[in-house]
Tab-separated table of C-alpha atoms and ligand atoms in Angstrom:
chain	number	residue	atom	x	y	z
A	1	MET	CA	-5.586	-5.722	-18.920
A	2	LYS	CA	-5.223	-6.791	-15.281
A	3	ARG	CA	-5.504	-10.405	-16.226
A	4	THR	CA	-2.803	-9.910	-18.861
A	5	LEU	CA	-0.448	-8.416	-16.286
A	6	GLY	CA	-1.252	-11.155	-13.874
A	7	ILE	CA	-0.290	-13.755	-16.354
A	8	VAL	CA	2.875	-12.004	-17.347
A	9	PHE	CA	3.863	-11.548	-13.721
A	10	SER	CA	3.014	-15.108	-12.966
A	11	PHE	CA	5.408	-16.344	-15.541
A	12	LEU	CA	8.084	-13.946	-14.250
A	13	LEU	CA	7.590	-15.447	-10.835
A	14	LEU	CA	7.918	-18.896	-12.015
A	15	PHE	CA	11.452	-18.090	-12.949
A	16	THR	CA	12.421	-15.647	-10.158
A	17	ALA	CA	10.517	-16.337	-7.011
A	18	CYS	CA	11.811	-18.686	-4.371
A	19	SER	CA	8.370	-18.941	-2.756
A	20	SER	CA	5.006	-18.087	-4.092
A	21	THR	CA	1.467	-18.907	-3.236
A	22	THR	CA	-1.701	-18.895	-5.195
A	23	VAL	CA	-4.054	-16.125	-3.722
A	24	GLN	CA	-7.386	-14.768	-4.803
A	25	ASN	CA	-7.548	-11.043	-5.484
A	26	SER	CA	-10.118	-9.172	-3.609
A	27	SER	CA	-11.439	-7.178	-6.480
A	28	SER	CA	-12.345	-10.145	-8.730
A	29	THR	CA	-12.473	-13.791	-9.040
A	30	GLU	CA	-9.188	-14.176	-10.932
A	31	VAL	CA	-6.366	-16.139	-9.432
A	32	ALA	CA	-2.792	-15.087	-9.690
A	33	SER	CA	0.598	-15.814	-8.217
A	34	ILE	CA	2.143	-13.135	-6.049
A	35	PRO	CA	5.087	-13.375	-3.648
A	36	THR	CA	3.916	-14.444	-0.254
A	37	PRO	CA	5.555	-16.065	2.738
A	38	PRO	CA	5.636	-19.876	2.991
A	39	GLY	CA	2.414	-20.050	5.177
A	40	GLY	CA	0.470	-18.104	2.479
A	41	VAL	CA	-1.468	-15.071	3.338
A	42	THR	CA	-3.792	-12.582	1.852
A	43	ALA	CA	-2.681	-9.340	0.191
A	44	LEU	CA	-1.834	-6.385	2.446
A	45	ARG	CA	-4.937	-4.588	1.190
A	46	ASP	CA	-7.114	-7.273	2.409
A	47	LEU	CA	-5.454	-7.428	5.824
A	48	ALA	CA	-5.661	-3.674	6.051
A	49	GLN	CA	-9.274	-3.647	5.069
A	50	LYS	CA	-10.096	-6.020	7.916
A	51	ARG	CA	-8.398	-3.498	10.360
A	52	GLY	CA	-10.451	-0.592	8.914
A	53	ILE	CA	-7.594	1.245	7.180
A	54	ALA	CA	-6.277	1.655	3.619
A	55	ILE	CA	-2.720	0.689	2.636
A	56	GLY	CA	-1.034	2.251	-0.343
A	57	ALA	CA	1.949	3.777	-2.203
A	58	ALA	CA	3.005	6.624	-4.267
A	59	VAL	CA	3.061	5.867	-7.935
A	60	ASP	CA	5.888	6.496	-10.422
A	61	TYR	CA	4.099	7.145	-13.645
A	62	ASN	CA	6.856	5.885	-15.988
A	63	ALA	CA	7.187	2.570	-14.004
A	64	LEU	CA	3.478	2.167	-14.056
A	65	GLN	CA	3.440	2.568	-17.854
A	66	ASN	CA	6.414	0.505	-18.602
A	67	GLU	CA	6.765	-2.311	-16.112
A	68	PRO	CA	4.080	-5.024	-15.874
A	69	GLN	CA	5.454	-6.187	-12.578
A	70	TYR	CA	5.181	-2.810	-11.089
A	71	ALA	CA	1.555	-2.472	-12.036
A	72	TYR	CA	0.749	-5.974	-10.967
A	73	VAL	CA	2.207	-5.676	-7.403
A	74	LEU	CA	0.631	-2.199	-6.959
A	75	GLY	CA	-2.791	-3.337	-8.034
A	76	SER	CA	-2.555	-6.527	-6.034
A	77	GLU	CA	-1.201	-5.369	-2.725
A	78	PHE	CA	-2.671	-1.852	-2.167
A	79	ASN	CA	-6.110	-0.172	-2.114
A	80	ILE	CA	-4.945	3.499	-2.166
A	81	LEU	CA	-2.410	5.277	-4.238
A	82	THR	CA	-0.824	8.815	-4.486
A	83	PRO	CA	0.462	10.062	-7.846
A	84	GLU	CA	4.047	10.863	-6.923
A	85	ASN	CA	4.511	13.811	-9.220
A	86	MET	CA	1.735	13.991	-11.848
A	87	MET	CA	-0.812	16.000	-9.946
A	88	LYS	CA	1.780	18.770	-8.896
A	89	PHE	CA	1.482	22.328	-10.321
A	90	ASP	CA	4.341	21.940	-12.768
A	91	ALA	CA	2.760	18.734	-14.243
A	92	THR	CA	-0.847	19.945	-14.386
A	93	GLU	CA	-0.535	23.601	-15.389
A	94	PRO	CA	2.848	23.874	-17.237
A	95	GLU	CA	1.819	27.122	-18.928
A	96	PRO	CA	-0.630	29.685	-17.736
A	97	ASN	CA	-4.109	28.370	-17.878
A	98	VAL	CA	-3.045	25.355	-19.974
A	99	PHE	CA	-3.868	22.201	-18.147
A	100	ASN	CA	-2.533	18.677	-18.721
A	101	PHE	CA	-4.213	15.894	-16.929
A	102	VAL	CA	-3.175	13.139	-19.173
A	103	PRO	CA	-0.649	11.350	-16.990
A	104	ALA	CA	-2.686	11.782	-13.852
A	105	ASP	CA	-5.796	10.582	-15.611
A	106	ALA	CA	-3.938	7.367	-16.513
A	107	ILE	CA	-3.040	6.924	-12.846
A	108	VAL	CA	-6.629	7.507	-11.690
A	109	LYS	CA	-7.925	5.133	-14.318
A	110	PHE	CA	-5.533	2.449	-12.976
A	111	ALA	CA	-6.775	3.077	-9.482
A	112	GLN	CA	-10.489	2.766	-10.552
A	113	GLN	CA	-9.722	-0.557	-12.391
A	114	HIS	CA	-8.115	-1.922	-9.246
A	115	HIS	CA	-10.590	-0.606	-6.818
A	116	MET	CA	-8.130	1.742	-5.191
A	117	LEU	CA	-8.660	5.212	-3.548
A	118	VAL	CA	-6.634	8.100	-4.794
A	119	ARG	CA	-4.841	10.801	-2.687
A	120	GLY	CA	-4.576	13.993	-4.757
A	121	HIS	CA	-1.177	15.391	-4.199
A	122	THR	CA	-0.692	18.288	-4.134
A	123	LEU	CA	-2.393	21.586	-4.792
A	124	VAL	CA	-0.244	24.188	-3.035
A	125	TRP	CA	3.445	23.679	-2.414
A	126	TYR	CA	6.564	25.853	-2.507
A	127	ASN	CA	8.276	23.243	-4.780
A	128	ALA	CA	7.468	21.582	-8.191
A	129	LEU	CA	6.124	24.973	-9.514
A	130	PRO	CA	6.307	25.783	-13.269
A	131	THR	CA	8.850	28.548	-14.272
A	132	TRP	CA	6.034	30.818	-15.248
A	133	ILE	CA	5.125	31.051	-11.619
A	134	THR	CA	8.604	31.112	-10.148
A	135	SER	CA	9.923	33.724	-12.569
A	136	GLY	CA	6.758	35.696	-12.907
A	137	THR	CA	5.907	39.010	-11.111
A	138	PHE	CA	2.439	39.048	-9.838
A	139	SER	CA	0.420	41.299	-7.584
A	140	ARG	CA	-1.415	39.758	-4.615
A	141	ASP	CA	-4.674	39.770	-6.446
A	142	GLN	CA	-3.154	38.214	-9.551
A	143	LEU	CA	-1.433	35.423	-7.673
A	144	MET	CA	-4.709	34.731	-5.732
A	145	ALA	CA	-6.569	34.543	-9.018
A	146	ILE	CA	-3.989	32.156	-10.485
A	147	LEU	CA	-4.081	29.954	-7.420
A	148	LYS	CA	-7.840	29.905	-7.194
A	149	GLN	CA	-8.094	28.957	-10.871
A	150	HIS	CA	-5.495	26.236	-10.471
A	151	ILE	CA	-7.144	24.587	-7.458
A	152	MET	CA	-10.742	24.942	-8.901
A	153	THR	CA	-9.782	23.436	-12.166
A	154	GLU	CA	-7.837	20.460	-10.778
A	155	VAL	CA	-10.227	19.634	-7.991
A	156	SER	CA	-13.216	19.959	-10.392
A	157	HIS	CA	-11.560	17.732	-13.043
A	158	TYR	CA	-11.315	14.961	-10.416
A	159	ARG	CA	-14.515	15.751	-8.621
A	160	SER	CA	-15.945	12.267	-9.233
A	161	THR	CA	-12.720	10.230	-8.915
A	162	VAL	CA	-10.445	11.830	-6.193
A	163	ASN	CA	-11.917	12.222	-2.764
A	164	ILE	CA	-8.719	13.010	-0.786
A	165	TRP	CA	-6.540	16.068	-1.391
A	166	ASP	CA	-3.254	17.236	0.059
A	167	VAL	CA	-4.331	20.801	-0.246
A	168	VAL	CA	-1.310	22.448	1.167
A	169	ASN	CA	1.957	20.606	1.468
A	170	GLU	CA	4.946	21.490	3.749
A	171	ALA	CA	3.989	25.037	4.741
A	172	ILE	CA	5.844	24.958	8.045
A	173	ALA	CA	9.631	25.339	8.172
A	174	ASP	CA	11.813	22.994	10.280
A	175	ASN	CA	11.958	25.604	13.074
A	176	GLY	CA	8.154	25.829	13.375
A	177	SER	CA	7.777	29.172	11.517
A	178	LEU	CA	5.718	29.641	8.428
A	179	ARG	CA	7.955	28.477	5.548
A	180	GLN	CA	8.900	31.154	3.033
A	181	SER	CA	7.453	30.603	-0.423
A	182	ILE	CA	5.979	32.595	-3.257
A	183	TRP	CA	2.543	32.060	-1.810
A	184	GLU	CA	3.505	33.241	1.713
A	185	ARG	CA	5.423	36.216	0.231
A	186	VAL	CA	3.001	37.477	-2.268
A	187	ILE	CA	-0.328	36.460	-0.736
A	188	GLY	CA	0.469	36.331	2.861
A	189	PRO	CA	-0.147	33.637	5.599
A	190	ASP	CA	-3.847	33.426	4.758
A	191	TYR	CA	-3.027	31.634	1.504
A	192	LEU	CA	-3.574	28.408	3.391
A	193	ASP	CA	-7.130	29.227	4.473
A	194	MET	CA	-7.921	30.354	0.957
A	195	ALA	CA	-6.670	27.162	-0.643
A	196	PHE	CA	-8.756	24.997	1.564
A	197	ARG	CA	-11.873	27.184	0.977
A	198	TRP	CA	-11.365	27.035	-2.799
A	199	ALA	CA	-10.793	23.282	-2.736
A	200	HIS	CA	-13.968	22.772	-0.739
A	201	GLU	CA	-15.879	25.059	-3.175
A	202	ALA	CA	-14.790	22.826	-6.053
A	203	ASN	CA	-15.608	19.576	-4.276
A	204	PRO	CA	-17.521	19.847	-1.023
A	205	GLN	CA	-17.342	16.090	-0.499
A	206	ALA	CA	-13.562	16.003	-0.708
A	207	HIS	CA	-11.507	15.178	2.341
A	208	LEU	CA	-8.932	18.039	2.559
A	209	PHE	CA	-5.530	17.522	4.242
A	210	TYR	CA	-2.663	19.469	5.389
A	211	ASN	CA	0.454	17.348	4.694
A	212	ASP	CA	3.957	17.651	6.108
A	213	TYR	CA	7.250	15.893	7.142
A	214	ALA	CA	9.118	15.728	10.370
A	215	GLY	CA	6.039	16.489	12.420
A	216	GLU	CA	4.963	12.882	13.185
A	217	GLY	CA	6.281	12.689	16.747
A	218	LEU	CA	6.229	15.456	19.359
A	219	GLY	CA	8.353	18.660	19.114
A	220	THR	CA	8.623	22.103	17.682
A	221	LYS	CA	7.461	21.232	14.156
A	222	SER	CA	4.574	19.085	15.147
A	223	ASP	CA	3.440	21.736	17.697
A	224	ALA	CA	3.466	24.296	14.889
A	225	ILE	CA	1.379	21.946	12.698
A	226	TYR	CA	-0.969	21.305	15.510
A	227	ASN	CA	-1.430	25.060	16.137
A	228	LEU	CA	-1.711	25.721	12.466
A	229	VAL	CA	-4.592	23.271	11.952
A	230	LYS	CA	-6.272	24.225	15.277
A	231	GLY	CA	-6.299	27.808	14.163
A	232	MET	CA	-7.848	26.771	10.791
A	233	LEU	CA	-10.643	24.808	12.554
A	234	GLN	CA	-11.337	27.863	14.805
A	235	ARG	CA	-11.640	30.112	11.654
A	236	GLY	CA	-14.107	27.612	10.139
A	237	VAL	CA	-11.631	26.473	7.388
A	238	PRO	CA	-12.854	23.203	5.804
A	239	ILE	CA	-9.874	20.929	6.903
A	240	TYR	CA	-10.472	17.232	7.339
A	241	GLY	CA	-7.244	15.826	8.302
A	242	VAL	CA	-3.400	16.015	8.692
A	243	GLY	CA	-1.034	13.893	6.542
A	244	LEU	CA	2.058	12.660	8.461
A	245	GLN	CA	4.723	11.917	5.740
A	246	MET	CA	6.971	9.734	7.791
A	247	HIS	CA	10.163	10.067	5.857
A	248	VAL	CA	12.351	8.518	8.439
A	249	SER	CA	15.696	6.604	8.570
A	250	THR	CA	17.062	3.699	10.523
A	251	ARG	CA	19.093	6.267	12.482
A	252	TYR	CA	16.190	8.630	13.296
A	253	TYR	CA	12.633	7.925	13.649
A	254	PRO	CA	10.084	9.090	16.236
A	255	SER	CA	8.987	6.699	18.976
A	256	THR	CA	5.652	4.876	18.678
A	257	GLN	CA	4.460	6.544	21.779
A	258	GLU	CA	5.095	9.896	20.398
A	259	VAL	CA	3.479	9.203	17.181
A	260	ILE	CA	0.324	7.931	18.892
A	261	ALA	CA	0.305	10.978	21.170
A	262	ASN	CA	0.519	13.362	18.276
A	263	MET	CA	-2.110	11.547	16.324
A	264	GLN	CA	-4.466	11.523	19.395
A	265	ARG	CA	-4.081	15.290	19.898
A	266	LEU	CA	-4.963	15.875	16.286
A	267	ALA	CA	-7.874	13.513	16.696
A	268	ALA	CA	-9.020	15.400	19.656
A	269	LEU	CA	-9.547	18.348	17.486
A	270	GLY	CA	-11.965	16.317	15.294
A	271	LEU	CA	-9.377	15.706	12.563
A	272	LYS	CA	-8.386	12.422	10.844
A	273	VAL	CA	-4.757	11.549	10.196
A	274	GLN	CA	-3.040	9.394	7.604
A	275	ILE	CA	0.543	8.261	7.139
A	276	THR	CA	1.099	9.618	3.729
A	277	GLU	CA	4.711	9.101	2.484
A	278	MET	CA	6.582	6.600	4.621
A	279	ASP	CA	10.027	5.338	3.642
A	280	VAL	CA	13.031	4.473	5.728
A	281	LYS	CA	16.473	5.712	4.582
A	282	THR	CA	19.182	3.172	5.415
A	283	GLN	CA	22.225	4.633	3.712
A	284	ASP	CA	23.705	6.297	6.768
A	285	ASP	CA	23.382	3.246	8.864
A	286	PRO	CA	26.831	1.738	9.925
A	287	ASN	CA	25.236	-1.655	10.613
A	288	PRO	CA	25.668	-4.647	8.169
A	289	PRO	CA	22.974	-4.821	5.465
A	290	ALA	CA	21.086	-7.700	7.107
A	291	GLN	CA	20.770	-5.769	10.270
A	292	ARG	CA	19.570	-2.659	8.497
A	293	LEU	CA	16.914	-4.636	6.876
A	294	GLN	CA	15.671	-5.900	10.253
A	295	ASP	CA	15.802	-2.399	11.726
A	296	GLU	CA	13.926	-0.967	8.713
A	297	ALA	CA	11.247	-3.775	9.196
A	298	GLN	CA	10.935	-2.949	12.806
A	299	ILE	CA	10.387	0.798	12.059
A	300	TYR	CA	7.604	-0.053	9.505
A	301	HIS	CA	6.096	-2.275	12.121
A	302	ALA	CA	5.988	0.395	14.691
A	303	ALA	CA	4.526	2.971	12.424
A	304	MET	CA	1.721	0.676	11.406
A	305	ILE	CA	1.126	-0.210	15.111
A	306	ALA	CA	0.830	3.464	15.775
A	307	CYS	CA	-1.749	3.888	13.065
A	308	LEU	CA	-3.772	0.931	14.204
A	309	ALA	CA	-3.717	2.196	17.728
A	310	VAL	CA	-5.415	5.527	16.963
A	311	LYS	CA	-9.004	5.256	15.542
A	312	ALA	CA	-8.584	8.553	13.549
A	313	CYS	CA	-5.678	7.015	11.485
A	314	GLU	CA	-7.361	5.946	8.356
A	315	ALA	CA	-4.510	5.110	5.958
A	316	PHE	CA	-0.959	4.027	5.608
A	317	VAL	CA	0.724	5.160	2.489
A	318	MET	CA	4.386	4.658	1.596
A	319	TRP	CA	6.375	6.863	-0.881
A	320	GLY	CA	6.637	3.875	-3.356
A	321	PHE	CA	6.805	0.263	-2.675
A	322	THR	CA	9.867	-1.111	-4.616
A	323	ASP	CA	13.537	-0.049	-4.003
A	324	LYS	CA	13.756	0.134	-7.722
A	325	HIS	CA	11.845	3.286	-7.796
A	326	SER	CA	12.455	5.581	-4.876
A	327	TRP	CA	13.316	9.344	-4.777
A	328	ILE	CA	16.008	8.827	-2.070
A	329	PRO	CA	18.933	7.442	-4.233
A	330	ILE	CA	18.187	10.220	-6.804
A	331	PHE	CA	17.973	12.922	-4.185
A	332	THR	CA	20.918	11.897	-2.103
A	333	GLY	CA	23.197	10.437	-4.866
A	334	HIS	CA	23.656	7.266	-2.812
A	335	ALA	CA	22.192	3.771	-3.148
A	336	ASP	CA	19.459	2.944	-0.710
A	337	ALA	CA	16.692	0.388	0.027
A	338	PRO	CA	14.026	2.391	1.843
A	339	LEU	CA	10.811	0.392	0.715
A	340	ILE	CA	9.125	-2.927	1.331
A	341	PHE	CA	9.904	-4.681	-1.958
A	342	ASP	CA	13.400	-5.125	-3.274
A	343	THR	CA	14.537	-4.072	-6.752
A	344	ASN	CA	13.357	-7.448	-8.138
A	345	TYR	CA	9.923	-6.923	-6.591
A	346	GLN	CA	10.532	-9.488	-3.858
A	347	PRO	CA	9.063	-8.774	-0.475
A	348	LYS	CA	11.622	-7.627	2.106
A	349	PRO	CA	11.469	-8.123	5.970
A	350	ALA	CA	9.619	-4.806	6.094
A	351	PHE	CA	6.843	-6.334	3.904
A	352	PHE	CA	6.438	-9.234	6.373
A	353	ALA	CA	6.614	-6.852	9.269
A	354	LEU	CA	3.537	-4.903	8.032
A	355	GLN	CA	1.759	-8.110	7.347
A	356	GLN	CA	2.498	-9.167	10.909
A	357	ALA	CA	1.347	-5.857	12.304
A	358	LEU	CA	-1.942	-6.120	10.337
A	359	LYS	CA	-2.785	-9.659	11.470
B	401	LIG	O1	9.402	11.859	-4.913
B	401	LIG	C1	9.241	13.127	-5.513
B	401	LIG	C2	10.334	13.445	-6.558
B	401	LIG	O2	10.310	12.420	-7.507
B	401	LIG	C3	10.074	14.824	-7.003
B	401	LIG	O3	11.280	15.112	-7.845
B	401	LIG	C4	10.071	15.837	-5.874
B	401	LIG	C5	9.693	17.203	-6.462
B	401	LIG	O4	8.473	17.243	-7.068
B	401	LIG	O5	8.980	15.442	-5.014
B	401	LIG	C6	9.176	14.160	-4.482
B	401	LIG	O6	8.094	13.910	-3.575
B	401	LIG	C7	8.011	14.649	-2.356
B	401	LIG	C8	6.511	14.960	-2.081
B	401	LIG	O7	5.869	15.412	-3.212
B	401	LIG	C9	6.404	15.778	-0.878
B	401	LIG	N1	7.120	15.274	0.258
B	401	LIG	C10	8.416	14.953	0.035
B	401	LIG	C11	8.543	14.005	-1.181
B	401	LIG	C12	10.014	13.426	-1.381
B	401	LIG	O8	10.860	14.636	-1.610
């Protein structure tokens, strides 16, 4: 399968790439042609491995199924992946107690075939819920039973294949308070502790994360996240780390110093950190396109430098890898170029900036 994709992609590159170099994949002895700079370098995953971190991307299931180039670049450049949508509540339990793991299983199989880790995303979120949850009326005990069953079933299903879980996603509001959600309203604030305990019960080996956005640097929200996870540790909740999503833009991004300081204070609690969803929005940037690409590259570079500077930072994951498949144009209604490969799967300045940072 992989060899076939490699051959298909090699032919494509013969026609489309301006520069390509023959490299050897880390996972096998096969040789394939992938886009590399003129000097020729190893894949990002090999550079990252030498620096002791994993590097990866969120996976669009349809693209993985339908585009050989997508699968080829994903499997060649990265050693960790996150299913973008297929492990969410609405995808995995569309009807009460009816579970569907078919798409997520296919993504996990791809990861195994390409020697990639999987970040399970996500067990408890206010969003991506099936209508039977959002329009149902449940007592506290009923909703606790539903959530426990959901978490236990999903984590158990992936007990031998998925070792990292975003157990709770985005539970803190932008002002630092606990975000309102069906879980918070019906169960109460202790739904977070419960979720981590149930996930741990289903797979005691799994590394359990709290994951959120806009809390990468210092400020109200990152303080709230810090206090939340500190409280969990004090209560003996089995939390392993914090996911810093890193959805930033060329107009707003936290300073490297702040990100390092935030990572270090989390590490001082005994937690690991991962950059889990990085992308760089460029659509609001008044600069010419070439300048935006340089600014974007510099922001990726700085985030990688922050991760490499903190021993507890164990992974650098982007929310996709090609501008052809990003949530940002869909969500904002405007074209954008937030990732490290362009829409033709050619590496952008941001790709080379990550390479440079990893060297
Ligand atoms: O990129 C995802 C998009 O395709 C989905 O429609 C959306 C709702 O499920 O979720 C997006 O991913 C989000 C992630 O799960 C959590 N952090 C923010 C991401 C971007 O919105």
